[in-house]
Tab-separated table of C-alpha atoms in Angstrom:
chain	number	residue	atom	x	y	z
A	230	MET	CA	118.178	-90.988	73.580
A	231	LEU	CA	115.405	-89.198	71.787
A	232	TYR	CA	111.681	-88.921	72.930
A	233	GLU	CA	109.291	-87.268	71.152
A	234	PHE	CA	105.632	-86.538	72.306
A	235	GLN	CA	103.009	-84.538	69.771
A	236	VAL	CA	99.870	-82.305	71.016
A	237	LEU	CA	97.388	-81.015	68.804
A	238	THR	CA	95.445	-77.988	70.497
A	239	ASP	CA	93.191	-75.221	68.420
A	240	ILE	CA	93.832	-72.350	71.641
A	241	ASN	CA	96.354	-70.109	71.878
A	242	ILE	CA	100.160	-71.503	73.191
A	243	ASP	CA	101.697	-68.869	73.752
A	244	ALA	CA	101.348	-69.029	77.757
A	245	LEU	CA	102.373	-72.822	76.997
A	246	LEU	CA	105.578	-72.107	75.232
A	247	GLY	CA	106.392	-69.718	77.935
A	248	ASN	CA	105.696	-72.687	80.444
A	249	TYR	CA	107.520	-75.019	79.104
A	250	ASN	CA	110.915	-73.293	79.021
A	251	ASP	CA	110.084	-72.145	82.584
A	252	ARG	CA	109.601	-75.745	83.817
A	253	LEU	CA	112.538	-78.084	82.603
A	254	HIS	CA	115.816	-76.242	84.196
A	255	TRP	CA	116.278	-79.193	86.235
A	256	ILE	CA	116.437	-81.534	83.035
A	257	LYS	CA	118.513	-78.755	81.362
A	258	GLN	CA	120.971	-78.737	84.486
A	259	ARG	CA	121.287	-83.046	84.096
A	260	GLY	CA	123.100	-82.343	80.442
A	261	TYR	CA	119.487	-82.691	78.712
A	262	ASN	CA	118.047	-80.955	75.768
A	263	PRO	CA	114.161	-80.423	75.681
A	264	THR	CA	112.984	-78.495	72.618
A	265	LEU	CA	109.643	-77.836	71.625
A	266	PHE	CA	108.685	-77.048	67.893
A	267	CYS	CA	105.362	-75.326	66.797
A	268	LYS	CA	103.539	-75.783	63.734
A	269	GLU	CA	100.087	-74.454	62.084
A	270	LEU	CA	97.992	-76.660	59.998
A	271	GLU	CA	94.749	-75.929	58.479
A	272	GLY	CA	91.815	-74.787	60.414
A	273	ASN	CA	93.971	-72.840	62.855
A	274	ILE	CA	95.319	-76.221	64.651
A	275	ASN	CA	98.681	-76.155	66.478
A	276	LEU	CA	100.698	-78.918	65.859
A	277	VAL	CA	103.260	-79.046	68.788
A	278	ILE	CA	106.284	-81.099	69.359
A	279	LEU	CA	107.568	-81.714	72.364
A	280	ARG	CA	111.281	-83.680	72.153
A	281	LEU	CA	113.666	-84.540	74.785
A	282	GLU	CA	117.476	-85.555	73.402
A	283	GLY	CA	120.648	-86.462	75.469
A	284	ASN	CA	122.154	-89.167	77.129
A	285	GLN	CA	123.571	-89.530	80.738
A	286	ALA	CA	125.181	-93.086	80.960
A	287	GLY	CA	126.770	-93.782	83.886
A	288	GLY	CA	124.799	-90.745	85.640
A	289	VAL	CA	122.929	-90.867	88.754
A	290	PHE	CA	119.533	-90.813	86.673
A	291	ARG	CA	118.835	-93.320	84.263
A	292	ASN	CA	117.757	-92.229	80.613
A	293	GLU	CA	114.033	-93.608	81.420
A	294	ASP	CA	114.035	-91.627	84.799
A	295	VAL	CA	114.237	-88.345	82.802
A	296	ILE	CA	111.810	-89.582	80.250
A	297	HIS	CA	109.633	-89.862	83.294
A	298	ILE	CA	110.161	-86.714	84.931
A	299	PHE	CA	109.885	-85.584	81.436
A	300	LYS	CA	106.693	-86.764	80.640
A	301	HIS	CA	105.358	-85.871	84.415
A	302	GLN	CA	106.599	-81.981	83.278
A	303	ILE	CA	104.644	-82.338	80.120
A	304	SER	CA	101.725	-83.415	81.859
A	305	GLU	CA	101.810	-80.465	84.562
A	306	ILE	CA	102.287	-78.218	81.468
A	307	LEU	CA	99.013	-79.186	79.398
A	308	ALA	CA	97.269	-79.289	82.729
A	309	GLU	CA	97.702	-75.619	83.069
A	310	HIS	CA	97.207	-75.083	79.399
A	311	ILE	CA	93.690	-76.971	79.585
A	312	VAL	CA	92.932	-74.946	82.587
A	313	ARG	CA	93.990	-71.573	81.969
A	314	ASP	CA	93.379	-71.657	78.032
A	315	TRP	CA	90.646	-73.842	77.205
A	316	GLU	CA	88.642	-73.709	80.426
A	317	ASP	CA	86.913	-70.567	79.080
A	318	LYS	CA	86.087	-72.284	75.822
A	319	LEU	CA	84.761	-75.196	77.496
A	320	LEU	CA	82.392	-73.031	79.711
A	321	ARG	CA	81.014	-71.093	76.846
A	322	LYS	CA	80.397	-74.272	75.002
A	323	GLU	CA	78.339	-75.585	77.642
A	324	ILE	CA	76.463	-71.960	77.940
A	325	ILE	CA	75.716	-72.307	74.523
A	326	ARG	CA	74.358	-76.105	74.506
A	327	SER	CA	72.307	-75.116	77.831
A	328	CYS	CA	71.482	-71.748	77.794
A	329	ARG	CA	70.579	-71.158	74.559
A	330	HIS	CA	67.233	-69.409	75.018
A	331	LEU	CA	68.532	-67.034	76.932
A	332	PRO	CA	69.631	-63.642	75.513
A	333	LEU	CA	73.691	-62.673	74.884
A	334	ASP	CA	73.611	-60.551	78.281
A	335	GLU	CA	72.463	-62.952	80.504
A	336	ARG	CA	74.539	-65.732	78.767
A	337	ASN	CA	77.507	-63.544	79.381
A	338	SER	CA	76.397	-63.003	83.047
A	339	VAL	CA	76.010	-66.982	83.471
A	340	HIS	CA	79.703	-67.196	81.743
A	341	GLN	CA	81.390	-64.565	84.246
A	342	ARG	CA	79.382	-66.300	87.260
A	343	ALA	CA	80.194	-69.829	86.548
A	344	ALA	CA	83.934	-68.886	86.336
A	345	ASP	CA	84.133	-67.063	89.322
A	346	PHE	CA	82.395	-69.840	90.835
A	347	LEU	CA	85.007	-72.198	89.630
A	348	LYS	CA	88.002	-70.104	91.197
A	349	LYS	CA	85.957	-68.592	94.279
A	350	CYS	CA	83.474	-71.350	95.230
A	351	HIS	CA	84.359	-70.823	98.985
A	352	ASP	CA	84.603	-67.666	101.109
A	353	ASN	CA	88.063	-69.187	102.493
A	354	GLU	CA	90.206	-68.324	100.131
A	355	SER	CA	92.829	-71.102	101.222
A	356	LEU	CA	90.366	-73.351	100.171
A	357	ASN	CA	89.433	-72.136	96.807
A	358	LEU	CA	93.463	-72.350	96.351
A	359	LEU	CA	93.357	-75.856	97.776
A	360	MET	CA	90.348	-76.630	95.329
A	361	ASN	CA	91.866	-75.123	92.112
A	362	PHE	CA	94.929	-77.266	92.653
A	363	SER	CA	93.026	-80.327	93.430
A	364	ARG	CA	91.241	-79.845	89.855
A	365	LYS	CA	94.348	-79.264	88.004
A	366	ASN	CA	96.474	-82.126	90.002
A	367	ARG	CA	93.632	-84.364	88.881
A	368	ILE	CA	93.894	-83.484	85.371
A	369	THR	CA	97.674	-83.738	85.280
A	370	HIS	CA	97.388	-87.750	86.810
A	371	ARG	CA	94.948	-88.243	83.925
A	372	LEU	CA	97.349	-86.706	81.793
A	373	LEU	CA	100.213	-88.695	82.666
A	374	ASP	CA	98.073	-91.853	82.278
A	375	TYR	CA	97.558	-90.996	78.532
A	376	ILE	CA	101.042	-89.535	77.590
A	377	SER	CA	102.604	-92.915	79.186
A	378	ALA	CA	100.332	-94.811	76.386
A	379	ASN	CA	100.342	-92.545	73.657
A	380	LEU	CA	102.800	-90.586	72.120
A	381	THR	CA	99.950	-88.012	70.349
A	382	MET	CA	97.194	-85.945	71.763
A	383	ASN	CA	94.583	-84.272	70.565
A	384	VAL	CA	94.014	-81.672	73.599
A	385	GLU	CA	90.077	-81.390	72.903
A	386	GLY	CA	89.687	-85.075	71.640
A	387	PHE	CA	91.338	-85.960	75.471
A	388	ILE	CA	88.849	-83.611	77.161
A	389	ASN	CA	85.868	-85.015	75.659
A	390	PHE	CA	86.424	-88.739	75.968
A	391	CYS	CA	88.831	-88.925	79.122
A	392	MET	CA	88.153	-85.807	81.155
A	393	GLN	CA	84.227	-86.571	81.433
A	394	ASP	CA	84.616	-85.498	85.223
A	395	TYR	CA	85.946	-82.289	84.692
A	396	LEU	CA	83.316	-81.449	82.191
A	397	THR	CA	80.954	-82.350	84.970
A	398	GLU	CA	82.481	-80.016	86.785
A	399	LEU	CA	82.048	-77.415	84.265
A	400	LYS	CA	78.525	-78.171	83.655
A	401	PHE	CA	77.703	-77.996	87.430
A	402	ALA	CA	79.339	-74.519	87.749
A	403	VAL	CA	76.948	-73.443	84.839
A	404	GLU	CA	73.949	-74.696	86.637
A	405	VAL	CA	74.806	-72.760	89.641
A	406	ALA	CA	75.309	-69.739	88.002
A	407	LEU	CA	72.135	-69.885	86.098
A	408	GLU	CA	70.167	-70.461	89.486
A	409	GLU	CA	71.771	-67.624	90.771
A	410	LEU	CA	70.931	-65.591	87.733
A	411	ARG	CA	67.340	-66.892	88.198
A	412	ASN	CA	67.483	-65.800	92.075
A	413	GLN	CA	68.672	-62.218	91.380
A	414	LYS	CA	66.319	-61.617	88.449
A	415	GLU	CA	63.684	-62.648	90.909
A	416	TYR	CA	65.338	-60.568	93.500
A	417	ASN	CA	65.373	-57.339	91.189
A	418	ASP	CA	61.764	-58.318	90.176
A	419	PHE	CA	60.575	-58.218	93.910
A	420	ILE	CA	62.929	-54.755	94.632
A	421	ASN	CA	61.147	-53.109	91.591
A	422	LEU	CA	57.816	-54.007	92.854
A	423	LEU	CA	58.589	-52.617	96.545
A	424	ARG	CA	59.867	-49.313	94.989
A	425	TYR	CA	57.002	-49.117	92.773
A	426	PHE	CA	54.537	-49.604	95.866
A	427	VAL	CA	56.708	-47.108	98.159
A	428	ASP	CA	56.332	-44.311	95.364
A	429	THR	CA	52.989	-44.553	94.638
A	430	GLN	CA	51.469	-44.419	98.161
A	431	ALA	CA	51.277	-41.217	100.415
A	432	PRO	CA	54.308	-41.348	103.178
A	433	LYS	CA	53.125	-42.053	106.829
A	434	ILE	CA	56.289	-40.268	108.144
A	435	TYR	CA	57.839	-37.874	105.617
A	436	GLU	CA	61.754	-38.648	107.529
A	437	VAL	CA	63.000	-41.763	109.297
A	438	ASN	CA	66.245	-42.450	110.983
A	439	LEU	CA	67.803	-45.721	111.142
A	440	MET	CA	70.232	-47.018	113.605
A	441	MET	CA	71.774	-50.816	113.403
A	442	GLY	CA	72.684	-52.464	116.101
A	443	ALA	CA	74.391	-55.666	116.929
A	444	ALA	CA	72.291	-59.148	116.418
A	445	GLY	CA	69.687	-57.461	113.602
A	446	ILE	CA	68.538	-55.314	116.742
A	447	PHE	CA	67.481	-51.718	115.120
A	448	TYR	CA	66.370	-48.269	116.159
A	449	LEU	CA	63.810	-46.040	114.254
A	450	TRP	CA	62.680	-42.331	115.336
A	451	ASP	CA	61.107	-39.853	112.851
A	452	GLY	CA	62.593	-36.192	111.991
A	453	GLN	CA	61.722	-34.677	115.786
A	454	GLY	CA	63.599	-37.296	117.389
A	455	THR	CA	60.398	-39.442	118.663
A	456	LYS	CA	61.188	-43.313	118.292
A	457	ILE	CA	58.444	-44.695	115.652
A	458	GLU	CA	59.295	-48.493	115.930
A	459	GLU	CA	57.156	-49.525	118.629
A	460	ASN	CA	53.765	-49.483	117.052
A	461	TYR	CA	54.315	-51.025	113.915
A	462	ILE	CA	56.339	-54.199	115.778
A	463	ASN	CA	53.373	-54.806	117.543
A	464	TYR	CA	51.769	-55.603	114.196
A	465	TYR	CA	54.337	-58.557	113.673
A	466	LEU	CA	54.804	-59.544	117.354
A	467	ASP	CA	52.765	-63.166	117.540
A	468	GLU	CA	54.611	-63.828	113.943
A	469	MET	CA	57.608	-62.914	115.446
A	470	LEU	CA	57.454	-65.292	118.813
A	471	MET	CA	56.355	-68.265	116.379
A	472	ASP	CA	59.445	-67.488	114.380
A	473	GLU	CA	57.523	-66.916	111.001
A	474	ILE	CA	59.546	-63.508	110.370
A	475	ASN	CA	62.584	-62.309	111.721
A	476	LEU	CA	63.998	-58.744	112.799
A	477	ASP	CA	65.247	-57.829	109.422
A	478	ASP	CA	62.037	-58.688	107.607
A	479	VAL	CA	60.130	-56.908	110.228
A	480	LEU	CA	62.406	-53.715	109.650
A	481	ILE	CA	62.284	-53.814	105.647
A	482	SER	CA	58.017	-54.006	106.209
A	483	ILE	CA	57.737	-51.174	108.725
A	484	LEU	CA	59.621	-48.899	106.523
A	485	ILE	CA	57.626	-50.420	103.196
A	486	THR	CA	54.694	-49.208	105.439
A	487	ILE	CA	55.699	-45.938	106.675
A	488	ALA	CA	56.832	-45.031	102.912
A	489	PRO	CA	59.057	-41.845	104.053
A	490	ARG	CA	60.504	-39.501	101.378
A	491	LYS	CA	63.554	-39.653	103.391
A	492	ILE	CA	65.768	-42.330	105.566
A	493	ILE	CA	69.033	-41.045	107.261
A	494	LEU	CA	71.157	-44.107	107.770
A	495	HIS	CA	73.465	-43.633	111.205
A	496	ASN	CA	76.240	-45.653	112.844
A	497	VAL	CA	77.471	-46.460	109.273
A	498	ALA	CA	79.841	-49.184	110.658
A	499	ASN	CA	77.022	-51.533	111.285
A	500	LEU	CA	75.375	-50.430	107.742
A	501	ASN	CA	76.756	-53.567	105.526
A	502	SER	CA	73.923	-55.760	106.436
A	503	GLU	CA	71.577	-57.567	103.849
A	504	PRO	CA	68.737	-55.553	105.363
A	505	VAL	CA	70.257	-52.278	104.603
A	506	GLU	CA	71.425	-53.256	101.234
A	507	MET	CA	67.947	-53.881	100.093
A	508	ILE	CA	66.720	-50.872	101.935
A	509	LYS	CA	69.443	-49.026	99.978
A	510	SER	CA	67.934	-51.134	96.573
A	511	VAL	CA	64.130	-49.936	97.401
A	512	PHE	CA	64.705	-46.480	98.555
A	513	LYS	CA	67.652	-45.232	96.388
A	514	GLU	CA	68.128	-41.550	96.544
A	515	LYS	CA	65.492	-41.397	99.286
A	516	ILE	CA	68.434	-42.439	101.426
A	517	SER	CA	71.590	-40.205	103.216
A	518	GLN	CA	74.040	-41.314	105.498
A	519	CYS	CA	74.326	-39.271	109.147
A	520	PRO	CA	77.973	-37.871	109.147
A	521	GLY	CA	78.317	-37.936	112.712
A	522	CYS	CA	75.370	-37.020	115.317
A	523	GLU	CA	75.082	-37.132	118.964
A	524	ARG	CA	73.326	-40.609	118.990
A	525	CYS	CA	75.947	-41.727	116.634
A	526	PHE	CA	78.195	-41.178	119.103
A	527	GLN	CA	76.220	-41.985	122.107
A	528	TYR	CA	75.400	-45.489	120.571
A	529	SER	CA	79.294	-45.453	119.680
A	530	SER	CA	80.369	-44.963	123.446
A	531	GLU	CA	77.414	-46.680	125.219
A	532	LYS	CA	77.279	-50.431	125.080
A	533	ASP	CA	73.688	-50.551	127.236
A	534	TYR	CA	72.533	-47.897	124.311
A	535	LYS	CA	68.827	-48.154	124.176
A	536	GLY	CA	67.833	-45.551	121.405
């Protein structure tokens, strides 16, 4: 019995070769001899010949069964080749097509964001693994259908003509990455505007201490320990009551209005929130963290801390 399938690919095949040998132990144990031959053609095209030889007349498995298993193994190997070795090239091709107006550094940013999105489009790591497996599994089934009806495959042609849904997924990833980049640029422009505003006005209070509590609650006091937020919160009270503005926006607005030259952040455990990150971006070198003071200790030890 002799079965042979030929693959044409212009992507590096080192990983494919190693994967081929790793996956075929079961077939080898049944006395069959799977081999692989590779030849480089013009234009850096690799011709890969996947061959299965052997005969198990009278065995548990018929030759046809082993050939089908071999085809399935080839499908899995080629699916991994596409996802691992081709996906980066396909992403770059889509970025060149849809983002040619962007400078090189921004195109590279879109590429990185798109690749990250394909690998980690959900916060749940288990869901990421499941979705990546599902994408590769769909490619495997499409490959198996093709291999069952053909003896030769050009990988790029197969992707372009038989995997339009896969290309649509990559296009969507690029669109998501492009939107993220636009949002990031708008955010950076907004931060720069706030920074300019802060740097060009006189501070109403030189030093502000900030302690973040649960559920967005915050406490502000000046260098002498006097609470300062109440007078400023009253200005936003009507909008807060109508749900037109939240506490995070109020905090940032208060600090922008005060424009302090020094901000001390307390209660380090609660400093990874979005408003605090924005405050750090706007005030930068004006920010310092409290190493631990009486108020920090009081907050951590009292459930009903009042500031």
